[in-house]
Amino acid sequence: MSRGIGVFDSGVGGLSFLRALRAEMPHEHFIYVADSGHAPYGERSQAAVLGRSRAIVRHLADQHVKALVIACNTATAASIHLLRGEHPALALIGVEPGLKPAASLSQTGRVGVMATRGTLDSARFAALLAAQDEKTRFILQPCDGLADAIEHSAASGDESKTIALCAYYVSAMGTFGKKPGQIDTLVLGCTHYPFASPHLRALLGPQVQLVDNGEAVARQTRRRLLQEGAGAPGLAQSTEAGCIGKADEAGAGQVSLFTTGQPQALQAAAQRWLNLPASVIQLSF
Ligand code: DGL
C-alpha cells in the first residue's frame, strides 16, 4: 500500500471532508484521526487546541503520511501557522470558512457565517474577513454546542438537539431569502455542520445557498500531491478524466479510522454518513 494521507478533526466532523477527499482521489489511502476524547475544540482556548493539534500532527507525521489535511477550521485557525514551521517537509493543508466563494455566489450581498467561537475569535479569521470585498456584509454567528450536538448524534441517532440549535442560530442571524437586505448565502464554517445540512435546508428553504469548502480542499490536496509527484497510481487520471468512483482500475484506496474517544461513535458516524463499514482503533494520548 502506498503512503497514506492523514486527515484529522476534533471529532467526526472531518468525515464530511474525508467524503470529498475520497470522491476526488479514490485510489488514495486515508488515515483519519478523530480527537473525540477532547472534543469539542470550539469553546476551548487556542492554547489547548494548539496542544492537541500538535500531538495529532506529530502522531500522523510519525506514520510518514505524504500529506495531512487539518479538516477542522478551529484547529487550523489555532495552529497551522506554527505547525508549518515545525514540520517544514510535510504538506499541511488547512481549512477555513468559505467567505470568498460565498461572497461571489450572493446576490443580496448578505452572507451568514456559522462557525465555532474559536474560529470566529481567531486572528486568522480576522485576516480572512479583512481580505474580503467591502460590498458583502458577513453576519457572524458563533454556534456554541452545535458541533458537540452533531458529534453525539452520530452514535445515538437522536438529532433533536442539533435541530433545536440550528433553529436558534438561524433565527439569531436575521431573515433569509432572496429579497434585498436578506441573507441568501450561508457559510458552514465548521466541518461538523455539513452533517446538519438537511435540517438547515428545511429551515431555510431551497433558495438559500449553503457553502462548505470540502470539495475545494479536496481539489487543492490533489493538486499538491500532483505537484510533489506523490499521488497513488491513477491520481493524475482519476477525476480530471471524469472517472470518479472507478477506483478499481488502479486499486481502491483504503480508509483507516482512529479515535481518542469511543470507537463505536466514529464507527457509527462513518457508517451513517459515508456508508463506510470500517473498524476503528482507539488511540490513548
Ligand atoms: N469541526 C471543527 C471545525 O471545523 C470543530 C468542532 C469543535 O470541535 O468544536 O471547526
Coordinates of C-alpha atoms and ligand atoms in Angstrom, one line a residue:
M1 CA 0.0 0.0 0.0
S2 CA 1.3 3.5 -0.8
R3 CA 1.8 6.1 1.9
G4 CA -1.4 7.5 3.3
I5 CA -2.9 11.0 3.5
G6 CA -3.6 12.0 7.1
V7 CA -6.9 13.7 7.9
F8 CA -7.8 15.0 11.4
D9 CA -10.6 16.8 13.2
S10 CA -11.7 17.3 16.8
G11 CA -14.2 14.6 16.1
V12 CA -16.5 13.2 13.5
G13 CA -16.9 16.4 11.6
G14 CA -13.9 15.9 9.4
L15 CA -15.6 12.9 7.9
S16 CA -17.5 15.5 5.7
F17 CA -14.1 16.5 4.2
L18 CA -12.9 12.9 4.1
R19 CA -16.0 12.2 1.9
A20 CA -14.9 14.9 -0.5
L21 CA -11.3 13.8 -0.5
R22 CA -12.3 10.2 -1.3
A23 CA -14.5 11.3 -4.1
E24 CA -11.6 13.4 -5.6
M25 CA -8.9 10.8 -5.0
P26 CA -10.5 7.3 -4.9
H27 CA -7.1 5.5 -5.2
E28 CA -5.6 7.1 -2.1
H29 CA -5.2 5.6 1.3
F30 CA -6.6 7.9 4.1
I31 CA -5.7 7.7 7.8
Y32 CA -8.4 9.6 9.7
V33 CA -7.9 10.6 13.4
A34 CA -10.9 11.9 15.4
D35 CA -9.9 13.6 18.6
S36 CA -13.3 12.9 20.1
G37 CA -11.8 12.3 23.5
H38 CA -11.0 16.0 23.6
A39 CA -13.9 17.4 21.5
P40 CA -15.3 19.9 21.1
Y41 CA -12.5 22.3 20.3
G42 CA -14.7 25.3 19.5
E43 CA -15.1 26.5 23.0
R44 CA -11.6 25.6 24.3
S45 CA -8.7 28.0 24.5
Q46 CA -6.4 28.5 21.5
A47 CA -3.5 27.1 23.6
A48 CA -5.5 23.9 24.3
V49 CA -6.4 23.4 20.7
L50 CA -2.8 24.0 19.6
G51 CA -1.6 21.4 22.1
R52 CA -4.0 18.8 20.8
S53 CA -3.3 19.7 17.1
R54 CA 0.4 19.4 17.8
A55 CA 0.1 15.9 19.3
I56 CA -2.0 14.6 16.5
V57 CA 0.1 16.1 13.7
R58 CA 3.2 14.6 15.3
H59 CA 1.4 11.2 15.5
L60 CA 0.5 11.3 11.9
A61 CA 3.9 12.6 10.8
D62 CA 5.4 9.5 12.6
Q63 CA 3.2 7.4 10.3
H64 CA 5.0 9.0 7.3
V65 CA 1.9 10.4 5.8
K66 CA 2.6 12.1 2.4
A67 CA 0.1 15.0 3.1
L68 CA -2.0 16.0 6.1
V69 CA -5.4 17.7 6.0
I70 CA -6.4 19.6 9.1
A71 CA -10.1 19.0 8.5
C72 CA -11.1 21.4 11.3
N73 CA -11.5 25.1 11.0
T74 CA -10.9 25.7 14.7
A75 CA -7.6 23.7 14.7
T76 CA -6.4 25.3 11.5
A77 CA -7.0 28.8 13.0
A78 CA -5.2 28.0 16.2
S79 CA -2.3 26.0 14.9
I80 CA -1.4 25.8 11.2
H81 CA 1.0 28.8 11.1
L82 CA 3.1 27.2 13.9
L83 CA 2.8 23.6 12.7
R84 CA 4.0 24.5 9.2
G85 CA 7.2 25.9 10.9
E86 CA 7.5 22.7 13.0
H87 CA 7.0 20.3 10.0
P88 CA 8.6 22.1 7.0
A89 CA 8.8 18.9 4.9
L90 CA 5.1 17.9 5.5
A91 CA 2.4 19.1 3.0
L92 CA 0.0 20.5 5.5
I93 CA -3.4 21.6 4.2
G94 CA -5.8 23.6 6.4
V95 CA -9.4 24.6 6.1
E96 CA -11.2 27.9 6.6
P97 CA -14.7 29.2 6.2
G98 CA -15.6 29.8 2.5
L99 CA -16.1 33.5 2.7
K100 CA -14.9 34.3 -0.8
P101 CA -16.9 31.7 -2.7
A102 CA -20.0 32.7 -0.6
A103 CA -19.5 36.4 -1.5
S104 CA -19.3 35.6 -5.2
L105 CA -22.5 33.5 -5.0
S106 CA -24.5 36.0 -3.0
Q107 CA -26.9 38.3 -4.9
T108 CA -28.2 40.2 -1.9
G109 CA -24.7 40.9 -0.6
R110 CA -25.6 39.4 2.8
V111 CA -23.8 36.2 3.9
G112 CA -24.3 34.3 7.1
V113 CA -21.3 32.6 8.7
M114 CA -21.9 29.7 11.2
A115 CA -18.6 28.6 12.9
T116 CA -17.2 27.9 16.3
R117 CA -16.4 30.6 18.7
G118 CA -12.7 29.6 18.5
T119 CA -12.7 30.1 14.7
L120 CA -14.5 33.4 14.7
D121 CA -12.3 34.8 17.6
S122 CA -9.1 33.9 15.9
A123 CA -6.5 36.2 14.3
R124 CA -6.6 34.0 11.2
F125 CA -10.3 34.5 10.7
A126 CA -9.9 38.3 11.3
A127 CA -7.4 38.4 8.5
L128 CA -9.6 36.4 6.2
L129 CA -12.6 38.7 6.9
A130 CA -10.4 41.8 6.3
A131 CA -9.4 40.4 2.9
Q132 CA -13.0 40.3 1.6
D133 CA -14.6 42.7 -0.7
E134 CA -16.4 45.5 1.1
K135 CA -19.6 45.1 -0.8
T136 CA -20.5 41.9 1.1
R137 CA -21.8 42.1 4.6
F138 CA -21.0 39.0 6.7
I139 CA -23.2 38.1 9.7
L140 CA -21.1 36.1 12.0
Q141 CA -22.7 33.5 14.3
P142 CA -20.7 31.6 16.9
C143 CA -22.6 28.3 17.3
D144 CA -21.8 27.1 20.8
G145 CA -22.8 23.5 21.4
L146 CA -23.7 22.7 17.7
A147 CA -20.6 20.6 16.9
D148 CA -21.0 18.8 20.2
A149 CA -24.6 18.0 19.4
I150 CA -23.7 16.7 15.9
E151 CA -20.8 14.7 17.5
H152 CA -23.2 12.9 19.9
S153 CA -26.0 12.4 17.3
A154 CA -23.7 10.2 15.3
A155 CA -23.9 7.3 17.7
S156 CA -27.3 8.0 19.3
G157 CA -29.2 8.8 16.2
D158 CA -31.0 11.5 18.2
E159 CA -30.8 14.8 16.3
S160 CA -33.3 16.8 18.4
K161 CA -30.6 19.0 20.0
T162 CA -29.0 19.6 16.6
I163 CA -32.3 20.6 15.1
A164 CA -33.1 22.9 18.1
L165 CA -29.7 24.6 17.9
C166 CA -29.9 25.1 14.1
A167 CA -33.3 26.8 14.5
Y168 CA -32.0 29.0 17.3
Y169 CA -28.8 30.2 15.4
V170 CA -30.6 30.6 12.1
S171 CA -33.2 32.9 13.7
A172 CA -30.4 34.8 15.5
M173 CA -28.7 35.7 12.2
G174 CA -31.8 37.5 10.7
T175 CA -34.0 37.0 7.8
F176 CA -33.0 34.6 5.0
G177 CA -34.2 34.9 1.4
K178 CA -33.6 36.5 -2.0
K179 CA -35.1 39.9 -1.3
P180 CA -32.8 43.0 -0.8
G181 CA -31.4 43.0 2.7
Q182 CA -32.0 39.3 3.3
I183 CA -29.3 36.7 3.8
D184 CA -29.2 34.5 0.7
T185 CA -26.0 32.5 1.3
L186 CA -24.9 30.6 4.4
V187 CA -21.3 29.5 5.1
L188 CA -20.9 26.3 7.1
G189 CA -17.6 27.3 8.7
C190 CA -17.2 24.1 10.8
T191 CA -16.6 20.7 9.3
H192 CA -19.3 19.2 11.5
Y193 CA -22.1 21.4 10.1
P194 CA -22.5 19.8 6.7
F195 CA -24.0 16.8 8.6
A196 CA -26.7 19.3 9.8
S197 CA -27.4 20.5 6.2
P198 CA -30.7 18.6 5.9
H199 CA -32.0 20.5 9.0
L200 CA -30.6 23.8 7.8
R201 CA -32.1 23.3 4.4
A202 CA -35.5 22.5 6.0
L203 CA -35.3 25.8 8.0
L204 CA -34.0 28.0 5.2
G205 CA -35.9 26.7 2.1
P206 CA -34.4 25.9 -1.3
Q207 CA -33.4 29.4 -2.3
V208 CA -30.6 29.9 0.3
Q209 CA -27.2 28.6 -0.8
L210 CA -25.1 26.5 1.7
V211 CA -21.4 26.8 1.2
D212 CA -18.7 24.5 2.6
N213 CA -15.2 24.1 1.4
G214 CA -14.9 20.3 1.3
E215 CA -14.6 19.9 -2.5
A216 CA -12.3 22.9 -2.8
V217 CA -9.9 21.5 -0.2
A218 CA -10.1 18.1 -1.9
R219 CA -9.0 19.6 -5.2
Q220 CA -6.3 21.6 -3.5
T221 CA -4.9 18.4 -1.8
R222 CA -4.9 16.6 -5.1
R223 CA -3.1 19.4 -6.9
R224 CA -0.5 19.4 -4.1
L225 CA 0.1 15.7 -4.4
L226 CA 0.5 16.0 -8.2
Q227 CA 3.0 18.9 -7.8
E228 CA 5.0 16.8 -5.4
G229 CA 4.7 13.7 -7.6
A230 CA 3.3 11.9 -4.5
G231 CA -0.1 10.6 -5.9
A232 CA -1.1 7.0 -5.8
P233 CA -1.2 5.2 -9.2
G234 CA -4.3 6.6 -11.1
L235 CA -4.3 10.0 -9.3
A236 CA -3.5 12.0 -12.5
Q237 CA -6.3 10.4 -14.4
S238 CA -8.9 10.0 -11.7
T239 CA -11.2 13.0 -11.6
E240 CA -9.9 15.1 -14.4
A241 CA -10.8 12.3 -16.8
G242 CA -14.2 12.0 -15.2
C243 CA -13.5 8.7 -13.6
I244 CA -14.8 9.3 -10.1
G245 CA -15.7 6.1 -8.5
K246 CA -13.8 3.8 -10.8
A247 CA -11.2 3.2 -8.2
D248 CA -10.9 -0.5 -9.0
E249 CA -8.9 0.2 -12.2
A250 CA -5.9 1.4 -10.2
G251 CA -6.8 -0.2 -6.9
A252 CA -9.4 1.2 -4.4
G253 CA -7.9 3.3 -1.7
Q254 CA -8.2 2.2 1.9
V255 CA -9.5 4.2 4.9
S256 CA -8.1 3.6 8.4
L257 CA -10.0 5.2 11.2
F258 CA -8.6 6.1 14.7
T259 CA -10.2 8.0 17.6
T260 CA -9.2 9.2 21.0
G261 CA -12.8 8.8 22.1
Q262 CA -15.2 5.8 21.9
P263 CA -14.6 3.7 18.8
Q264 CA -18.4 3.0 18.4
A265 CA -19.1 6.7 17.9
L266 CA -16.7 7.1 15.0
Q267 CA -17.7 3.7 13.5
A268 CA -21.4 4.7 13.7
A269 CA -20.7 8.1 12.1
A270 CA -18.6 6.6 9.3
Q271 CA -21.3 4.0 8.5
R272 CA -24.1 6.5 8.7
W273 CA -22.7 9.5 6.8
L274 CA -20.1 7.8 4.5
N275 CA -21.6 4.3 4.2
L276 CA -18.2 3.1 5.3
P277 CA -18.1 -0.1 7.2
A278 CA -14.6 0.3 8.7
S279 CA -13.5 -0.8 12.1
V280 CA -12.0 1.8 14.4
I281 CA -8.9 1.7 16.5
Q282 CA -8.7 3.7 19.8
L283 CA -5.7 5.9 20.5
S284 CA -4.7 6.9 24.0
F285 CA -2.8 10.2 24.0
Ligands
DGL1 N1 -15.1 20.5 13.2 C1 -14.4 21.6 13.9 C2 -14.3 22.8 13.0 O1 -14.3 22.7 11.8 C3 -14.6 21.9 15.3 C4 -15.8 21.5 16.1 C5 -15.5 21.5 17.5 O2 -14.8 20.6 18.0 O3 -15.9 22.5 18.2 O4 -14.1 23.9 13.5

